Amino acid sequence: MRIKIAAGNWKMNTTLEEGRRLINAITEGLLNNPSPLSPNELQVVFGVPFITLESAVDMTKEHKQIKIAAQNCCSEEKGAFTGEVSAAMIRSTGAQCVIIGHSERREYFNESHAMLAKKVDVALKNNLIPIFCCGEKLEIRHKNDHFDLVKKQIEESLFHLNPDLFAHVVIAYEPVWAIGTGVTATPQQAQEMHNVIRNFINKRYGNSISNSTTILYGGSVNAGNAGELFSQPDVDGGLIGGASLKADEFLKIIHSF
Ligand code: PGA
């Protein structure tokens, strides 16, 4: 069975103090009312700002179900890249994952397929699990090009990996039109795309890897819609933005599996 994941993407929100309070509230909530799923079945990920990584790792280290993620890493290993944060630096905090290729990074920071392939490589080299985001804008869906675009995003940035490395990757399908808009993909739309992605992985890497790849849905997931989305056969959880900043809401999402 592939692992399910509820991952929060805090984006550029929370000071250190606010972040600590949020982590406290969610971990307390989970201790008081644990998920019926074991840590081998369900992982909870906090995608926190860089400044919060070390505290987040420290505050959750006893909690086997929780992993900490950065939201980006530099495509280069080290050196004269003022202001950037390397995969090795992230790993040195104890964080285990990194979100790569979020649509906001593609859009506002011009991240290309080739650059994202380098980020994936440097993350894996440093033992970080890449949570690789893909997804189409509304005009692409209207042209019915959404399946081809998402396949291209995956092919160009992930399919150079050998099977052993690819097996560590988590994919997050996030239609851009659903991110932060309150408009969620219907469970059928999410399932349809996730199935296309899984079949595409199957063609490249075979059954065993495609069946064990975790594919998350992201885009306006909340406590009200998570249950139905996560019950789709190819939807293995969510990457959650706005709703991950509210402890009660995020806890309900964790309990929707
Ligand atoms: P949202 O963001 O849940 O606020 O739509 C999701 C994301 O950007 O990962």
PDB file of C-alpha atoms and ligand atoms in Angstrom:
ATOM      1  CA  MET A   1       0.000   0.000   0.000  1.00  0.00           C
ATOM      2  CA  ARG A   2       1.221   3.486  -0.750  1.00  0.00           C
ATOM      3  CA  ILE A   3       1.486   5.979   2.059  1.00  0.00           C
ATOM      4  CA  LYS A   4      -1.108   8.718   2.468  1.00  0.00           C
ATOM      5  CA  ILE A   5      -0.019  12.263   3.234  1.00  0.00           C
ATOM      6  CA  ALA A   6      -1.662  15.401   4.595  1.00  0.00           C
ATOM      7  CA  ALA A   7       0.847  18.141   3.816  1.00  0.00           C
ATOM      8  CA  GLY A   8       0.482  21.781   4.802  1.00  0.00           C
ATOM      9  CA  ASN A   9       2.053  24.462   2.634  1.00  0.00           C
ATOM     10  CA  TRP A  10       2.275  27.514   4.851  1.00  0.00           C
ATOM     11  CA  LYS A  11       3.705  29.681   2.040  1.00  0.00           C
ATOM     12  CA  MET A  12       5.054  33.056   3.219  1.00  0.00           C
ATOM     13  CA  ASN A  13       2.985  33.125   6.395  1.00  0.00           C
ATOM     14  CA  THR A  14       3.801  32.961  10.114  1.00  0.00           C
ATOM     15  CA  THR A  15       6.611  34.564  12.066  1.00  0.00           C
ATOM     16  CA  LEU A  16       8.718  32.177  14.124  1.00  0.00           C
ATOM     17  CA  GLU A  17       6.480  32.681  17.147  1.00  0.00           C
ATOM     18  CA  GLU A  18       3.257  32.235  15.165  1.00  0.00           C
ATOM     19  CA  GLY A  19       4.692  29.131  13.532  1.00  0.00           C
ATOM     20  CA  ARG A  20       5.586  27.615  16.880  1.00  0.00           C
ATOM     21  CA  ARG A  21       2.076  28.266  18.159  1.00  0.00           C
ATOM     22  CA  LEU A  22       0.550  26.603  15.106  1.00  0.00           C
ATOM     23  CA  ILE A  23       2.795  23.540  15.426  1.00  0.00           C
ATOM     24  CA  ASN A  24       1.945  23.288  19.093  1.00  0.00           C
ATOM     25  CA  ALA A  25      -1.772  23.450  18.434  1.00  0.00           C
ATOM     26  CA  ILE A  26      -1.682  20.794  15.705  1.00  0.00           C
ATOM     27  CA  THR A  27       0.624  18.382  17.537  1.00  0.00           C
ATOM     28  CA  GLU A  28      -1.406  18.738  20.757  1.00  0.00           C
ATOM     29  CA  GLY A  29      -4.572  18.099  18.776  1.00  0.00           C
ATOM     30  CA  LEU A  30      -3.060  14.973  17.259  1.00  0.00           C
ATOM     31  CA  LEU A  31      -1.867  13.682  20.629  1.00  0.00           C
ATOM     32  CA  ASN A  32      -5.305  14.192  22.187  1.00  0.00           C
ATOM     33  CA  ASN A  33      -7.141  12.727  19.235  1.00  0.00           C
ATOM     34  CA  PRO A  34      -4.771  10.548  17.191  1.00  0.00           C
ATOM     35  CA  SER A  35      -5.536   9.487  13.654  1.00  0.00           C
ATOM     36  CA  PRO A  36      -6.715   5.870  13.451  1.00  0.00           C
ATOM     37  CA  LEU A  37      -4.070   5.432  10.753  1.00  0.00           C
ATOM     38  CA  SER A  38      -0.543   4.497  11.807  1.00  0.00           C
ATOM     39  CA  PRO A  39       2.545   6.510  10.793  1.00  0.00           C
ATOM     40  CA  ASN A  40       3.185   3.807   8.167  1.00  0.00           C
ATOM     41  CA  GLU A  41      -0.186   4.531   6.622  1.00  0.00           C
ATOM     42  CA  LEU A  42      -0.494   8.305   7.038  1.00  0.00           C
ATOM     43  CA  GLN A  43       2.153  10.995   7.297  1.00  0.00           C
ATOM     44  CA  VAL A  44       1.490  14.602   8.252  1.00  0.00           C
ATOM     45  CA  VAL A  45       3.870  17.172   6.747  1.00  0.00           C
ATOM     46  CA  PHE A  46       4.331  20.809   7.743  1.00  0.00           C
ATOM     47  CA  GLY A  47       5.740  22.837   4.843  1.00  0.00           C
ATOM     48  CA  VAL A  48       7.128  25.733   6.846  1.00  0.00           C
ATOM     49  CA  PRO A  49       9.189  28.848   6.040  1.00  0.00           C
ATOM     50  CA  PHE A  50      12.974  28.339   6.159  1.00  0.00           C
ATOM     51  CA  ILE A  51      13.277  30.261   9.424  1.00  0.00           C
ATOM     52  CA  THR A  52      10.939  27.793  11.130  1.00  0.00           C
ATOM     53  CA  LEU A  53      12.562  24.556   9.946  1.00  0.00           C
ATOM     54  CA  GLU A  54      14.820  23.918  12.900  1.00  0.00           C
ATOM     55  CA  SER A  55      12.178  24.715  15.547  1.00  0.00           C
ATOM     56  CA  ALA A  56       9.597  22.639  13.705  1.00  0.00           C
ATOM     57  CA  VAL A  57      11.932  19.639  13.607  1.00  0.00           C
ATOM     58  CA  ASP A  58      12.754  20.074  17.268  1.00  0.00           C
ATOM     59  CA  MET A  59       9.120  20.418  18.354  1.00  0.00           C
ATOM     60  CA  THR A  60       7.944  17.340  16.441  1.00  0.00           C
ATOM     61  CA  LYS A  61      10.848  14.925  16.794  1.00  0.00           C
ATOM     62  CA  GLU A  62       8.967  12.611  19.176  1.00  0.00           C
ATOM     63  CA  HIS A  63       6.017  12.453  16.818  1.00  0.00           C
ATOM     64  CA  LYS A  64       6.595   9.667  14.290  1.00  0.00           C
ATOM     65  CA  GLN A  65       3.678  10.721  12.117  1.00  0.00           C
ATOM     66  CA  ILE A  66       5.010  14.228  11.418  1.00  0.00           C
ATOM     67  CA  LYS A  67       7.633  15.278   8.890  1.00  0.00           C
ATOM     68  CA  ILE A  68       8.931  18.756   8.181  1.00  0.00           C
ATOM     69  CA  ALA A  69       9.328  20.203   4.686  1.00  0.00           C
ATOM     70  CA  ALA A  70      10.915  23.305   3.219  1.00  0.00           C
ATOM     71  CA  GLN A  71       8.996  25.028   0.426  1.00  0.00           C
ATOM     72  CA  ASN A  72      11.866  25.399  -2.031  1.00  0.00           C
ATOM     73  CA  CYS A  73      15.592  24.798  -2.398  1.00  0.00           C
ATOM     74  CA  CYS A  74      18.296  26.193  -4.645  1.00  0.00           C
ATOM     75  CA  SER A  75      19.096  24.245  -7.812  1.00  0.00           C
ATOM     76  CA  GLU A  76      22.824  24.675  -7.093  1.00  0.00           C
ATOM     77  CA  GLU A  77      24.659  22.780  -4.374  1.00  0.00           C
ATOM     78  CA  LYS A  78      26.517  25.679  -2.768  1.00  0.00           C
ATOM     79  CA  GLY A  79      28.457  28.854  -3.412  1.00  0.00           C
ATOM     80  CA  ALA A  80      27.901  32.420  -4.515  1.00  0.00           C
ATOM     81  CA  PHE A  81      24.093  32.540  -4.690  1.00  0.00           C
ATOM     82  CA  THR A  82      23.267  35.270  -2.199  1.00  0.00           C
ATOM     83  CA  GLY A  83      19.981  34.732  -0.422  1.00  0.00           C
ATOM     84  CA  GLU A  84      19.446  31.158  -1.607  1.00  0.00           C
ATOM     85  CA  VAL A  85      19.082  28.109   0.637  1.00  0.00           C
ATOM     86  CA  SER A  86      20.631  24.796  -0.385  1.00  0.00           C
ATOM     87  CA  ALA A  87      19.235  21.290  -0.024  1.00  0.00           C
ATOM     88  CA  ALA A  88      22.150  20.414   2.272  1.00  0.00           C
ATOM     89  CA  MET A  89      21.272  23.354   4.540  1.00  0.00           C
ATOM     90  CA  ILE A  90      17.650  22.201   4.699  1.00  0.00           C
ATOM     91  CA  ARG A  91      18.697  18.641   5.479  1.00  0.00           C
ATOM     92  CA  SER A  92      21.040  19.893   8.193  1.00  0.00           C
ATOM     93  CA  THR A  93      18.016  21.207  10.141  1.00  0.00           C
ATOM     94  CA  GLY A  94      16.591  17.679  10.279  1.00  0.00           C
ATOM     95  CA  ALA A  95      13.835  18.445   7.760  1.00  0.00           C
ATOM     96  CA  GLN A  96      13.014  15.423   5.575  1.00  0.00           C
ATOM     97  CA  CYS A  97      11.122  16.889   2.602  1.00  0.00           C
ATOM     98  CA  VAL A  98      11.087  19.825   0.219  1.00  0.00           C
ATOM     99  CA  ILE A  99       8.280  21.152  -1.960  1.00  0.00           C
ATOM    100  CA  ILE A 100       9.596  21.670  -5.498  1.00  0.00           C
ATOM    101  CA  GLY A 101       7.989  23.380  -8.477  1.00  0.00           C
ATOM    102  CA  HIS A 102       4.989  24.961  -6.791  1.00  0.00           C
ATOM    103  CA  SER A 103       3.040  26.983  -9.372  1.00  0.00           C
ATOM    104  CA  GLU A 104       3.814  30.197  -7.472  1.00  0.00           C
ATOM    105  CA  ARG A 105       7.530  29.481  -7.932  1.00  0.00           C
ATOM    106  CA  ARG A 106       7.040  28.612 -11.598  1.00  0.00           C
ATOM    107  CA  GLU A 107       5.022  31.787 -12.151  1.00  0.00           C
ATOM    108  CA  TYR A 108       6.756  34.448 -10.005  1.00  0.00           C
ATOM    109  CA  PHE A 109      10.298  33.091 -10.014  1.00  0.00           C
ATOM    110  CA  ASN A 110      10.400  31.722 -13.568  1.00  0.00           C
ATOM    111  CA  GLU A 111      11.293  28.198 -12.554  1.00  0.00           C
ATOM    112  CA  SER A 112      11.723  26.119 -15.699  1.00  0.00           C
ATOM    113  CA  HIS A 113      11.406  22.358 -16.207  1.00  0.00           C
ATOM    114  CA  ALA A 114      15.196  22.115 -16.446  1.00  0.00           C
ATOM    115  CA  MET A 115      15.782  24.101 -13.265  1.00  0.00           C
ATOM    116  CA  LEU A 116      13.230  21.968 -11.416  1.00  0.00           C
ATOM    117  CA  ALA A 117      14.986  18.805 -12.609  1.00  0.00           C
ATOM    118  CA  LYS A 118      18.172  20.137 -10.997  1.00  0.00           C
ATOM    119  CA  LYS A 119      16.319  20.945  -7.774  1.00  0.00           C
ATOM    120  CA  VAL A 120      14.893  17.419  -7.673  1.00  0.00           C
ATOM    121  CA  ASP A 121      18.399  15.980  -8.156  1.00  0.00           C
ATOM    122  CA  VAL A 122      19.999  18.087  -5.464  1.00  0.00           C
ATOM    123  CA  ALA A 123      17.143  17.317  -3.050  1.00  0.00           C
ATOM    124  CA  LEU A 124      17.457  13.558  -3.577  1.00  0.00           C
ATOM    125  CA  LYS A 125      21.233  13.737  -3.301  1.00  0.00           C
ATOM    126  CA  ASN A 126      20.744  15.265   0.148  1.00  0.00           C
ATOM    127  CA  ASN A 127      18.170  12.698   1.259  1.00  0.00           C
ATOM    128  CA  LEU A 128      15.220  15.034   1.018  1.00  0.00           C
ATOM    129  CA  ILE A 129      11.911  13.737  -0.327  1.00  0.00           C
ATOM    130  CA  PRO A 130      10.819  16.030  -3.164  1.00  0.00           C
ATOM    131  CA  ILE A 131       7.125  16.902  -3.128  1.00  0.00           C
ATOM    132  CA  PHE A 132       6.960  17.764  -6.814  1.00  0.00           C
ATOM    133  CA  CYS A 133       4.091  20.036  -7.870  1.00  0.00           C
ATOM    134  CA  CYS A 134       2.458  20.071 -11.279  1.00  0.00           C
ATOM    135  CA  GLY A 135      -0.780  21.473 -12.644  1.00  0.00           C
ATOM    136  CA  GLU A 136      -2.363  23.530 -15.390  1.00  0.00           C
ATOM    137  CA  LYS A 137      -3.778  27.027 -15.656  1.00  0.00           C
ATOM    138  CA  LEU A 138      -7.429  27.457 -16.555  1.00  0.00           C
ATOM    139  CA  GLU A 139      -6.789  28.445 -20.186  1.00  0.00           C
ATOM    140  CA  ILE A 140      -4.863  25.202 -20.729  1.00  0.00           C
ATOM    141  CA  ARG A 141      -7.774  23.181 -19.355  1.00  0.00           C
ATOM    142  CA  HIS A 142     -10.173  25.092 -21.577  1.00  0.00           C
ATOM    143  CA  LYS A 143      -8.053  24.102 -24.572  1.00  0.00           C
ATOM    144  CA  ASN A 144      -8.150  20.513 -23.325  1.00  0.00           C
ATOM    145  CA  ASP A 145      -4.338  20.477 -23.115  1.00  0.00           C
ATOM    146  CA  HIS A 146      -4.194  19.832 -19.363  1.00  0.00           C
ATOM    147  CA  PHE A 147      -3.224  16.157 -19.541  1.00  0.00           C
ATOM    148  CA  ASP A 148      -0.402  16.836 -22.000  1.00  0.00           C
ATOM    149  CA  LEU A 149       0.905  19.765 -19.972  1.00  0.00           C
ATOM    150  CA  VAL A 150       1.010  17.860 -16.684  1.00  0.00           C
ATOM    151  CA  LYS A 151       2.696  14.900 -18.386  1.00  0.00           C
ATOM    152  CA  LYS A 152       5.284  17.268 -19.845  1.00  0.00           C
ATOM    153  CA  GLN A 153       5.961  18.822 -16.424  1.00  0.00           C
ATOM    154  CA  ILE A 154       6.537  15.353 -14.977  1.00  0.00           C
ATOM    155  CA  GLU A 155       8.531  14.031 -17.917  1.00  0.00           C
ATOM    156  CA  GLU A 156      10.886  17.002 -18.154  1.00  0.00           C
ATOM    157  CA  SER A 157      11.667  17.327 -14.457  1.00  0.00           C
ATOM    158  CA  LEU A 158      11.372  13.757 -13.122  1.00  0.00           C
ATOM    159  CA  PHE A 159      11.729  11.098 -15.797  1.00  0.00           C
ATOM    160  CA  HIS A 160      15.513  11.397 -15.993  1.00  0.00           C
ATOM    161  CA  LEU A 161      15.599   9.740 -12.546  1.00  0.00           C
ATOM    162  CA  ASN A 162      16.494   6.088 -12.271  1.00  0.00           C
ATOM    163  CA  PRO A 163      13.749   3.920 -10.689  1.00  0.00           C
ATOM    164  CA  ASP A 164      15.440   3.780  -7.270  1.00  0.00           C
ATOM    165  CA  LEU A 165      15.498   7.560  -7.030  1.00  0.00           C
ATOM    166  CA  PHE A 166      12.058   8.095  -8.568  1.00  0.00           C
ATOM    167  CA  ALA A 167      10.602   5.814  -5.896  1.00  0.00           C
ATOM    168  CA  HIS A 168      11.302   8.551  -3.310  1.00  0.00           C
ATOM    169  CA  VAL A 169       9.331  11.254  -5.113  1.00  0.00           C
ATOM    170  CA  VAL A 170       5.883  12.430  -4.013  1.00  0.00           C
ATOM    171  CA  ILE A 171       3.758  14.167  -6.649  1.00  0.00           C
ATOM    172  CA  ALA A 172       1.245  16.919  -5.948  1.00  0.00           C
ATOM    173  CA  TYR A 173      -1.266  17.726  -8.673  1.00  0.00           C
ATOM    174  CA  GLU A 174      -2.369  21.301  -8.111  1.00  0.00           C
ATOM    175  CA  PRO A 175      -4.504  22.875 -10.829  1.00  0.00           C
ATOM    176  CA  VAL A 176      -3.484  26.539 -10.762  1.00  0.00           C
ATOM    177  CA  TRP A 177      -7.104  27.683 -11.079  1.00  0.00           C
ATOM    178  CA  ALA A 178      -7.933  25.945  -7.797  1.00  0.00           C
ATOM    179  CA  ILE A 179      -5.064  27.343  -5.701  1.00  0.00           C
ATOM    180  CA  GLY A 180      -6.175  29.941  -3.178  1.00  0.00           C
ATOM    181  CA  THR A 181      -9.373  30.582  -5.155  1.00  0.00           C
ATOM    182  CA  GLY A 182     -11.912  28.614  -3.156  1.00  0.00           C
ATOM    183  CA  VAL A 183     -12.698  26.711  -6.377  1.00  0.00           C
ATOM    184  CA  THR A 184     -11.726  23.078  -5.849  1.00  0.00           C
ATOM    185  CA  ALA A 185     -11.381  20.526  -8.612  1.00  0.00           C
ATOM    186  CA  THR A 186     -14.267  18.115  -8.350  1.00  0.00           C
ATOM    187  CA  PRO A 187     -13.314  14.712  -6.943  1.00  0.00           C
ATOM    188  CA  GLN A 188     -13.892  13.351 -10.469  1.00  0.00           C
ATOM    189  CA  GLN A 189     -11.553  15.907 -12.061  1.00  0.00           C
ATOM    190  CA  ALA A 190      -8.872  15.148  -9.457  1.00  0.00           C
ATOM    191  CA  GLN A 191      -9.270  11.381  -9.869  1.00  0.00           C
ATOM    192  CA  GLU A 192      -9.151  11.652 -13.660  1.00  0.00           C
ATOM    193  CA  MET A 193      -5.857  13.562 -13.627  1.00  0.00           C
ATOM    194  CA  HIS A 194      -4.317  11.416 -10.879  1.00  0.00           C
ATOM    195  CA  ASN A 195      -5.138   8.331 -12.895  1.00  0.00           C
ATOM    196  CA  VAL A 196      -3.505   9.822 -15.998  1.00  0.00           C
ATOM    197  CA  ILE A 197      -0.406  10.637 -13.922  1.00  0.00           C
ATOM    198  CA  ARG A 198      -0.247   7.142 -12.433  1.00  0.00           C
ATOM    199  CA  ASN A 199      -0.588   5.511 -15.848  1.00  0.00           C
ATOM    200  CA  PHE A 200       2.120   7.780 -17.199  1.00  0.00           C
ATOM    201  CA  ILE A 201       4.444   6.727 -14.355  1.00  0.00           C
ATOM    202  CA  ASN A 202       3.499   3.120 -15.023  1.00  0.00           C
ATOM    203  CA  LYS A 203       4.606   3.402 -18.654  1.00  0.00           C
ATOM    204  CA  ARG A 204       8.015   4.767 -17.639  1.00  0.00           C
ATOM    205  CA  TYR A 205       8.714   2.859 -14.400  1.00  0.00           C
ATOM    206  CA  GLY A 206       6.316  -0.087 -14.306  1.00  0.00           C
ATOM    207  CA  ASN A 207       3.621  -1.364 -11.976  1.00  0.00           C
ATOM    208  CA  SER A 208       5.357  -1.636  -8.695  1.00  0.00           C
ATOM    209  CA  ILE A 209       6.607   1.974  -8.680  1.00  0.00           C
ATOM    210  CA  SER A 210       3.439   3.500 -10.112  1.00  0.00           C
ATOM    211  CA  ASN A 211       1.324   1.688  -7.528  1.00  0.00           C
ATOM    212  CA  SER A 212       3.470   2.914  -4.681  1.00  0.00           C
ATOM    213  CA  THR A 213       3.852   6.560  -5.777  1.00  0.00           C
ATOM    214  CA  THR A 214       1.915   8.928  -3.517  1.00  0.00           C
ATOM    215  CA  ILE A 215      -0.030  11.479  -5.569  1.00  0.00           C
ATOM    216  CA  LEU A 216      -1.516  14.397  -3.629  1.00  0.00           C
ATOM    217  CA  TYR A 217      -4.206  16.806  -4.733  1.00  0.00           C
ATOM    218  CA  GLY A 218      -3.866  20.517  -3.932  1.00  0.00           C
ATOM    219  CA  GLY A 219      -6.073  23.528  -4.520  1.00  0.00           C
ATOM    220  CA  SER A 220      -8.613  24.869  -2.015  1.00  0.00           C
ATOM    221  CA  VAL A 221      -8.733  21.659   0.025  1.00  0.00           C
ATOM    222  CA  ASN A 222     -10.626  22.260   3.271  1.00  0.00           C
ATOM    223  CA  ALA A 223     -12.282  20.303   6.062  1.00  0.00           C
ATOM    224  CA  GLY A 224     -15.516  20.150   4.072  1.00  0.00           C
ATOM    225  CA  ASN A 225     -14.194  18.709   0.808  1.00  0.00           C
ATOM    226  CA  ALA A 226     -11.141  16.690   1.924  1.00  0.00           C
ATOM    227  CA  GLY A 227     -13.024  13.471   2.707  1.00  0.00           C
ATOM    228  CA  GLU A 228     -14.532  13.089  -0.741  1.00  0.00           C
ATOM    229  CA  LEU A 229     -11.318  14.062  -2.533  1.00  0.00           C
ATOM    230  CA  PHE A 230      -9.196  11.653  -0.468  1.00  0.00           C
ATOM    231  CA  SER A 231     -11.625   8.790  -1.026  1.00  0.00           C
ATOM    232  CA  GLN A 232     -10.836   8.738  -4.759  1.00  0.00           C
ATOM    233  CA  PRO A 233      -8.757   5.655  -5.599  1.00  0.00           C
ATOM    234  CA  ASP A 234      -5.772   7.580  -7.003  1.00  0.00           C
ATOM    235  CA  VAL A 235      -5.857  10.534  -4.600  1.00  0.00           C
ATOM    236  CA  ASP A 236      -3.488   9.735  -1.746  1.00  0.00           C
ATOM    237  CA  GLY A 237      -3.920  12.921   0.240  1.00  0.00           C
ATOM    238  CA  GLY A 238      -3.508  16.643  -0.114  1.00  0.00           C
ATOM    239  CA  LEU A 239      -1.159  19.584  -0.275  1.00  0.00           C
ATOM    240  CA  ILE A 240      -3.043  22.202   1.657  1.00  0.00           C
ATOM    241  CA  GLY A 241      -2.385  25.938   1.701  1.00  0.00           C
ATOM    242  CA  GLY A 242      -4.847  28.273   3.441  1.00  0.00           C
ATOM    243  CA  ALA A 243      -6.557  25.579   5.500  1.00  0.00           C
ATOM    244  CA  SER A 244      -3.227  24.357   6.911  1.00  0.00           C
ATOM    245  CA  LEU A 245      -2.798  27.658   8.763  1.00  0.00           C
ATOM    246  CA  LYS A 246      -5.779  26.954  11.005  1.00  0.00           C
ATOM    247  CA  ALA A 247      -5.074  24.182  13.502  1.00  0.00           C
ATOM    248  CA  ASP A 248      -8.693  23.028  13.866  1.00  0.00           C
ATOM    249  CA  GLU A 249      -9.269  22.924  10.138  1.00  0.00           C
ATOM    250  CA  PHE A 250      -6.013  21.094   9.414  1.00  0.00           C
ATOM    251  CA  LEU A 251      -6.753  18.552  12.161  1.00  0.00           C
ATOM    252  CA  LYS A 252     -10.142  17.873  10.584  1.00  0.00           C
ATOM    253  CA  ILE A 253      -8.416  17.365   7.227  1.00  0.00           C
ATOM    254  CA  ILE A 254      -6.005  14.884   8.860  1.00  0.00           C
ATOM    255  CA  HIS A 255      -9.032  13.051  10.202  1.00  0.00           C
ATOM    256  CA  SER A 256     -10.705  12.904   6.793  1.00  0.00           C
ATOM    257  CA  PHE A 257      -8.741   9.825   5.701  1.00  0.00           C
TER     258      PHE A 257
HETATM  259  P1  PGA B   1      -4.696  26.423  -1.173  1.00  0.00           P
HETATM  260  O1  PGA B   1      -3.165  26.275  -1.637  1.00  0.00           O
HETATM  261  O2  PGA B   1      -5.031  25.203  -0.373  1.00  0.00           O
HETATM  262  O3  PGA B   1      -4.705  27.682  -0.335  1.00  0.00           O
HETATM  263  O4  PGA B   1      -5.514  26.531  -2.420  1.00  0.00           O
HETATM  264  C1  PGA B   1      -2.651  25.029  -2.030  1.00  0.00           C
HETATM  265  C2  PGA B   1      -1.221  25.172  -2.443  1.00  0.00           C
HETATM  266  O5  PGA B   1      -0.860  26.189  -3.029  1.00  0.00           O
HETATM  267  O6  PGA B   1      -0.409  24.275  -2.194  1.00  0.00           O
END
